[in-house]
PDB file of C-alpha atoms in Angstrom:
ATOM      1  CA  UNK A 281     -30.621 153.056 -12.269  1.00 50.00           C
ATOM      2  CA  UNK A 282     -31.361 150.119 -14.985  1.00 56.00           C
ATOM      3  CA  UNK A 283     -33.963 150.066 -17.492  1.00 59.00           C
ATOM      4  CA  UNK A 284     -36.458 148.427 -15.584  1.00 59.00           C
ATOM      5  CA  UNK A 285     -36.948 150.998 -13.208  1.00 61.00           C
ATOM      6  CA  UNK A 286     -37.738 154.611 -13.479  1.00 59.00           C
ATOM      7  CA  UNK A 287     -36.316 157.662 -11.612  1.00 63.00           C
ATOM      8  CA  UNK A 288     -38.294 157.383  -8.279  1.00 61.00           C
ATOM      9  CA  UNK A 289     -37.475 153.807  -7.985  1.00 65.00           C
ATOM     10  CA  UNK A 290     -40.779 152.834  -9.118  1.00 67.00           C
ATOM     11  CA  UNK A 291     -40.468 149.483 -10.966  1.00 71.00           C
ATOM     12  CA  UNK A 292     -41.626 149.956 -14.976  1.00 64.00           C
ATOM     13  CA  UNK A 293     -44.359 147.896 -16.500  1.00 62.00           C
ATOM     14  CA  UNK A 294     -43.549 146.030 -19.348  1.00 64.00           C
ATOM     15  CA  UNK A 295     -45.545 146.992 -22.143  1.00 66.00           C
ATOM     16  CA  UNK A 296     -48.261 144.940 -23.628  1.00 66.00           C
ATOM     17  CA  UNK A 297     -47.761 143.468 -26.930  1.00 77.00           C
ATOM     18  CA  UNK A 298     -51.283 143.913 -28.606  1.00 77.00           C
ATOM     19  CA  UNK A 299     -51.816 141.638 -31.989  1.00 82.00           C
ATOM     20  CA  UNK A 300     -50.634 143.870 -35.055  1.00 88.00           C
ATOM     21  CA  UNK A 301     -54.759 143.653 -36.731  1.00 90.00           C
ATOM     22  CA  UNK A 302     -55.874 145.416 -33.516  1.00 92.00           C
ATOM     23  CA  UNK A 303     -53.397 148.056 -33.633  1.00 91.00           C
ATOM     24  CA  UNK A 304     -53.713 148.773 -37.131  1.00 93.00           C
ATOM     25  CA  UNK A 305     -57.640 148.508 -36.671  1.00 94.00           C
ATOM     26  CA  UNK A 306     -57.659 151.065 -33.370  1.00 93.00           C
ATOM     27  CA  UNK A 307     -54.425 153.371 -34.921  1.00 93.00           C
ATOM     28  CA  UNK A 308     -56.953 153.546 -38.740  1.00 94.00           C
ATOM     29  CA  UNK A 309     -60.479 154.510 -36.467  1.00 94.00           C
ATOM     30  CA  UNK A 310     -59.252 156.088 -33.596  1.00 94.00           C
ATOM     31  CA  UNK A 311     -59.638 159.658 -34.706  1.00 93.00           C
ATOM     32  CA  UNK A 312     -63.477 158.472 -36.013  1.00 93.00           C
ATOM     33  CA  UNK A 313     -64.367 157.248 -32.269  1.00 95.00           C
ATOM     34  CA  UNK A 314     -62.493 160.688 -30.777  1.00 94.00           C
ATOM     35  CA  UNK A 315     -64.802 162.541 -33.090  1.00 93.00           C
ATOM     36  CA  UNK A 316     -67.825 160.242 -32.383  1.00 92.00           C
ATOM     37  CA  UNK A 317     -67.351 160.373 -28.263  1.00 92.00           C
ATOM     38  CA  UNK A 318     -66.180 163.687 -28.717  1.00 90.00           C
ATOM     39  CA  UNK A 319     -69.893 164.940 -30.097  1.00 88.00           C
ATOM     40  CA  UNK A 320     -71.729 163.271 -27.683  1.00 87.00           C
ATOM     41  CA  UNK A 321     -69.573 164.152 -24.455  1.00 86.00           C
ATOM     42  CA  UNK A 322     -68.549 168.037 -25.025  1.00 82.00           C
ATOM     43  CA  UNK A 323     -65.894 167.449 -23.001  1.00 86.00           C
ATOM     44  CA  UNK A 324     -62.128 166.405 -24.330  1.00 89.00           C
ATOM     45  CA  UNK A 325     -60.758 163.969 -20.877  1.00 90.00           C
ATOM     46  CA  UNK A 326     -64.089 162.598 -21.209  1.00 89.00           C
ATOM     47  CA  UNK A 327     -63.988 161.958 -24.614  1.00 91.00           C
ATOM     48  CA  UNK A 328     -60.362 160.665 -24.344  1.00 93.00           C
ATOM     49  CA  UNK A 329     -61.924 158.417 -21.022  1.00 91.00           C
ATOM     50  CA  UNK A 330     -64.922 157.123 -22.979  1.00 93.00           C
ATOM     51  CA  UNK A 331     -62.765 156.039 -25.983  1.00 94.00           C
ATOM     52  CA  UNK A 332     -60.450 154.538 -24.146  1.00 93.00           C
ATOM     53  CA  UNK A 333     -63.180 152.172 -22.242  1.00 93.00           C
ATOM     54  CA  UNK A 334     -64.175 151.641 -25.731  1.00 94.00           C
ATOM     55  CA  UNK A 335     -61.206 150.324 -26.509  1.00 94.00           C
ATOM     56  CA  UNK A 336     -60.319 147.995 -23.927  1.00 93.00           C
ATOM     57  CA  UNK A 337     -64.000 146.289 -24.162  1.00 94.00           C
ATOM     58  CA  UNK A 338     -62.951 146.252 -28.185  1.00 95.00           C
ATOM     59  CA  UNK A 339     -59.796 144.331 -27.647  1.00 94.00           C
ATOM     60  CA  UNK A 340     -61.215 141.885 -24.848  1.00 94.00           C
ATOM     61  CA  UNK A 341     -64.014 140.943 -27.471  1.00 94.00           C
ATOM     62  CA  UNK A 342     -61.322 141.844 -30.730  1.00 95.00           C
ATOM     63  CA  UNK A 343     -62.217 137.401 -31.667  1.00 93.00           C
ATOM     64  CA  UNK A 344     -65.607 138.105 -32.330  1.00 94.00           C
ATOM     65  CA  UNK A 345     -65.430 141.656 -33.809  1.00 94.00           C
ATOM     66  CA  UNK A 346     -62.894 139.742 -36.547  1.00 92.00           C
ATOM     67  CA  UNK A 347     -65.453 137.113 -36.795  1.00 93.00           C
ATOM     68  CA  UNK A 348     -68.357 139.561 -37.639  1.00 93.00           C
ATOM     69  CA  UNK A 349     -69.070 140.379 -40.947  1.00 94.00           C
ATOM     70  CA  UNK A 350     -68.560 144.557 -40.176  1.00 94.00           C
ATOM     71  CA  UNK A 351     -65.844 144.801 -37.722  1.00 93.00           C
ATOM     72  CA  UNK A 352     -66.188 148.782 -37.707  1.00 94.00           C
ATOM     73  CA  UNK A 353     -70.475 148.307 -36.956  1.00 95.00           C
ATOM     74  CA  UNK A 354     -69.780 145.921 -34.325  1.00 95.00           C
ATOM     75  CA  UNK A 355     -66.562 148.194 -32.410  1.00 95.00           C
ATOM     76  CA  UNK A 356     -69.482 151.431 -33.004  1.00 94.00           C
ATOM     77  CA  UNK A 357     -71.886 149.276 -31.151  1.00 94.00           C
ATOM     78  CA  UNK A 358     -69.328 149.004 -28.437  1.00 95.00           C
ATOM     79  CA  UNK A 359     -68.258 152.408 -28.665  1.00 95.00           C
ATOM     80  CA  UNK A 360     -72.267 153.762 -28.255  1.00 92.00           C
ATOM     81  CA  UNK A 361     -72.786 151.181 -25.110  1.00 91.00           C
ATOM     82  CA  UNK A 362     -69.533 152.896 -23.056  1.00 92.00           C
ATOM     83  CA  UNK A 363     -70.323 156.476 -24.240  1.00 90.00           C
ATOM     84  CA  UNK A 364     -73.961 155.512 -22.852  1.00 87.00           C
ATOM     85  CA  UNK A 365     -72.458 154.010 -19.651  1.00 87.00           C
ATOM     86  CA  UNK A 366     -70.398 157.071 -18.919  1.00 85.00           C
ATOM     87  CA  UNK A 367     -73.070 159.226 -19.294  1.00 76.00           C
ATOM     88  CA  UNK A 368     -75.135 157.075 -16.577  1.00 78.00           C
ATOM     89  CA  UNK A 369     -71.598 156.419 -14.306  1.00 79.00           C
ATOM     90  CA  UNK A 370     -71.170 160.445 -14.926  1.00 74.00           C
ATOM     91  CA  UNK A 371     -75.314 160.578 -12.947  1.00 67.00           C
ATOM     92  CA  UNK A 372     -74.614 158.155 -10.068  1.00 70.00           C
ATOM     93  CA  UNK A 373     -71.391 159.702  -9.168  1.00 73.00           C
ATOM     94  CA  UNK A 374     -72.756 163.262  -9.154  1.00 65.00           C
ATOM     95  CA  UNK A 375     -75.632 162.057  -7.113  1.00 59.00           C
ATOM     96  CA  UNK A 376     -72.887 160.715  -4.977  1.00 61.00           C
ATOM     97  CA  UNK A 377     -70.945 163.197  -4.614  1.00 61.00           C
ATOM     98  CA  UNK A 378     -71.462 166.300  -2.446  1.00 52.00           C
ATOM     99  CA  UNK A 379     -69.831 169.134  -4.356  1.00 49.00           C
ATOM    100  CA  UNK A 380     -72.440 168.216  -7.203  1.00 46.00           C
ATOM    101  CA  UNK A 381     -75.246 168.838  -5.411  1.00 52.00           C
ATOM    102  CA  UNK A 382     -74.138 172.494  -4.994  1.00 54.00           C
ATOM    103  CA  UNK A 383     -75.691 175.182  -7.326  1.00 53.00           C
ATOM    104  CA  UNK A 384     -73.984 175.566 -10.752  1.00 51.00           C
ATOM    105  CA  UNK A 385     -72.282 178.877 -11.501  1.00 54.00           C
ATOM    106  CA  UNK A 386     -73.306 180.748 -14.601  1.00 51.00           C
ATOM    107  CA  UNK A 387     -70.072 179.586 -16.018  1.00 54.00           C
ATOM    108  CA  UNK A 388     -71.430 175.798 -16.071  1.00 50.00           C
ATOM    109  CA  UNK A 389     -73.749 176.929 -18.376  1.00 47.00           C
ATOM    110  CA  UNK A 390     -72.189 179.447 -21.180  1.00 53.00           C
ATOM    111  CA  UNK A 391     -70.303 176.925 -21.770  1.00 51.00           C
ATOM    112  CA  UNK A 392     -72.920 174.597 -23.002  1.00 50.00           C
ATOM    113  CA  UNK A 393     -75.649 177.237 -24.196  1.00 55.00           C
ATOM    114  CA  UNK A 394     -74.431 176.831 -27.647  1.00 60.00           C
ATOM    115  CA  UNK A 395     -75.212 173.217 -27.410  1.00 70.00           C
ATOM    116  CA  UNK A 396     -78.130 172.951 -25.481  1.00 76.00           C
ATOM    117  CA  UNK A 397     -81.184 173.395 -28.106  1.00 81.00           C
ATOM    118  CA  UNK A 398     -79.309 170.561 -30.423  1.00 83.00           C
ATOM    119  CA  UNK A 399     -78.788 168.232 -27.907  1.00 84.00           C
ATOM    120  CA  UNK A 400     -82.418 168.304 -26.655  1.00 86.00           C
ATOM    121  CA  UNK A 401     -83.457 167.797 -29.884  1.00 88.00           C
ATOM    122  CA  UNK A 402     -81.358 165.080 -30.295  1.00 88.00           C
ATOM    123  CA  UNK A 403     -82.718 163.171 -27.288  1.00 89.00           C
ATOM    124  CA  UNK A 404     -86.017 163.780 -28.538  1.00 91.00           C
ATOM    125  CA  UNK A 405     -85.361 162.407 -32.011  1.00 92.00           C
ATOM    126  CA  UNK A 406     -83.557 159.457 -30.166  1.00 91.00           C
ATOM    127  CA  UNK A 407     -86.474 158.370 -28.528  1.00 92.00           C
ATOM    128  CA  UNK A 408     -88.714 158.641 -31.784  1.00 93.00           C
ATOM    129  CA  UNK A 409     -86.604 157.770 -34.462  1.00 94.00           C
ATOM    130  CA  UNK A 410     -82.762 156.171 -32.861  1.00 93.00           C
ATOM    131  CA  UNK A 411     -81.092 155.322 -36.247  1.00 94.00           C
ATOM    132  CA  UNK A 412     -82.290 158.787 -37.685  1.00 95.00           C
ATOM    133  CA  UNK A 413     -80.231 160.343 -34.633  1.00 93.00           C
ATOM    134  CA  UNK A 414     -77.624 158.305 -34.936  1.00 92.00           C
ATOM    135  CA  UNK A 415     -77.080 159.164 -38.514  1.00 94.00           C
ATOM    136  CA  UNK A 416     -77.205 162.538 -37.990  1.00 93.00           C
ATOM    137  CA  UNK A 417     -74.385 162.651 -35.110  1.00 91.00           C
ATOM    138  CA  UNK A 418     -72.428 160.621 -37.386  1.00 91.00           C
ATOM    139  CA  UNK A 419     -72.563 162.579 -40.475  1.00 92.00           C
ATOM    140  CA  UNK A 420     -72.868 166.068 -38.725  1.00 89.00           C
ATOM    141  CA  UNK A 421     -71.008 166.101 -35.399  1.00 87.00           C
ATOM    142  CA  UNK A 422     -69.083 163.861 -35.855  1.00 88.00           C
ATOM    143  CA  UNK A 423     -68.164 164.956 -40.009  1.00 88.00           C
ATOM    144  CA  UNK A 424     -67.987 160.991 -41.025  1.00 91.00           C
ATOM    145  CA  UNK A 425     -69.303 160.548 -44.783  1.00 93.00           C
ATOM    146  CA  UNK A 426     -72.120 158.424 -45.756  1.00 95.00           C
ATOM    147  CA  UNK A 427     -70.229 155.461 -46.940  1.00 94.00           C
ATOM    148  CA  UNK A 428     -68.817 155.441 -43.238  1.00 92.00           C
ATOM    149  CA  UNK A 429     -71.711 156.177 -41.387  1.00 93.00           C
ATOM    150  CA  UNK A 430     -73.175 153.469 -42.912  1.00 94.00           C
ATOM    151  CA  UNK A 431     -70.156 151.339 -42.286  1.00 92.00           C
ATOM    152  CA  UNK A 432     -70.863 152.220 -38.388  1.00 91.00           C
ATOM    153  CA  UNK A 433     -74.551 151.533 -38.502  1.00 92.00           C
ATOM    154  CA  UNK A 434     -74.215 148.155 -40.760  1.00 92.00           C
ATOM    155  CA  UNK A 435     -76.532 150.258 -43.234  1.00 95.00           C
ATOM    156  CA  UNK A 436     -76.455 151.030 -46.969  1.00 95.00           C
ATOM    157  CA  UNK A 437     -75.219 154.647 -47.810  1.00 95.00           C
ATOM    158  CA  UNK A 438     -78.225 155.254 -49.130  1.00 96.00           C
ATOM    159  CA  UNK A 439     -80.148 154.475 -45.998  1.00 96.00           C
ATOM    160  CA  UNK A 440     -77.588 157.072 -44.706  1.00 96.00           C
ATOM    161  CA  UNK A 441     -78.521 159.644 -46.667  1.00 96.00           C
ATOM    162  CA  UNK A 442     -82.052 159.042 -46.326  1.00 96.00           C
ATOM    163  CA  UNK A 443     -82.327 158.881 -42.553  1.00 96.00           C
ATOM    164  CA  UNK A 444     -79.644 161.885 -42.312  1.00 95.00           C
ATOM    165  CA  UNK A 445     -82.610 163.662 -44.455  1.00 94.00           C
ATOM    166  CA  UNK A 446     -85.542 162.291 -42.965  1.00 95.00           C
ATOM    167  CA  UNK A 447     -83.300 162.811 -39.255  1.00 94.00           C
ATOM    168  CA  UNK A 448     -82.970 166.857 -40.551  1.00 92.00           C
ATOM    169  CA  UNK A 449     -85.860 167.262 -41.070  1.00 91.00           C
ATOM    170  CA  UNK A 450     -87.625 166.032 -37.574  1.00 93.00           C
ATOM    171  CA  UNK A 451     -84.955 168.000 -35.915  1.00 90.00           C
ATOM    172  CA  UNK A 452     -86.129 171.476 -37.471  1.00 89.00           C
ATOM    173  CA  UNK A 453     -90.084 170.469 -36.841  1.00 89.00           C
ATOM    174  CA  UNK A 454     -88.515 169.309 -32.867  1.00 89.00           C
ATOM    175  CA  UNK A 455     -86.435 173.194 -32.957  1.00 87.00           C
ATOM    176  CA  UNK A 456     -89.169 175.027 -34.460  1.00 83.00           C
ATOM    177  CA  UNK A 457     -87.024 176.318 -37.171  1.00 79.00           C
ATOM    178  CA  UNK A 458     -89.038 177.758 -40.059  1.00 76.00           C
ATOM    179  CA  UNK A 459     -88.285 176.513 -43.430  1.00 71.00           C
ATOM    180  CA  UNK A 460     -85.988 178.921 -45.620  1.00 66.00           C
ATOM    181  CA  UNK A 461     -88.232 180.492 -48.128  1.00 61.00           C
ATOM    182  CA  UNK A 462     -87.557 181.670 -52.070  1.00 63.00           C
ATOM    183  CA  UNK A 463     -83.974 183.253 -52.293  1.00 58.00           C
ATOM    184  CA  UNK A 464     -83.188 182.725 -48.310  1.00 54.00           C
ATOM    185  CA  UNK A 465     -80.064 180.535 -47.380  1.00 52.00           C
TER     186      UNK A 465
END
């Protein structure tokens, strides 16, 4: 057996030699985009599926994301269009697909019920108020700080802060949770 060929005979690809700024850009964010995929998808292979899309689309445009003025904004953009797409490939396939259409098992759903009331809300507030969502998941899910939320978003940190506030704040009017009053935490 030579190197080129494993132990079932099966001939080895040779690897592909990525330019050194895209690996050191993808190796310095890729925990950011696990985290980022990771709050939106619940699910670790999907999250680990979604980034890796993510990627791929990032290196076939990698040119123009080094041309842009934020490189990180632009690669988030990408990263938020694939997580999107999965969600809507996830739909058509389970439409497709027969098991799907069988009734969940109670099991399906403990495992979300922690979930469920945030992530409502969060589709609410993402059809009112997008960047206020966004900068929540980012700063709360996901546990990015301000400075790189708004790196992500191609925002000041200020506007961070401010729309994580003002993003809050909608989301406990949306959940109906009261205020904390004098001496409550």
């Amino acid at each position: 057996m030579n190197d080129s060929t494993s132990e079932y005979g099966l001939t080895k690809p040779d690897p592909v030699e990525f330019p050194a700024a895209f690996e050191g850009f993808f190796a310095q964010n890729k925990s950011a985009f696990l985290r980022i995929a990771g709050a939106r998808l619940r699910n670790a292979q999907d999250t680990e599926d979604a980034v890796m899309e993510a990627s791929y689309k990032i290196y076939r445009k990698w040119e123009r994301i080094l041309a842009h003025q934020n490189p990180r904004a632009m690669a988030y953009r990408i990263l938020n269009a694939c997580l999107t797409d999965f969600y809507r490939r996830r739909a058509r396939m389970a439409l497709r697909d027969e098991a799907a259409r069988q009734q969940p098992c109670a099991a399906h759903f403990t495992d979300l019920r922690d979930h469920a009331v945030l992530d409502e809300a969060l589709e609410v507030l993402e059809k009112t108020a997008p960047l206020q969502a966004n900068c929540v998941r980012l700063r709360h899910l996901a546990d990015l700080s301000y400075e790189n939320v708004a790196t992500y978003l191609d925002i000041t940190p200020g506007a961070a802060k401010t729309n994580v506030s003002l993003g809050l704040a909608k989301l406990k009017d949306i959940m109906n949770i009261p205020d904390a009053g004098k001496g409550d935490y």
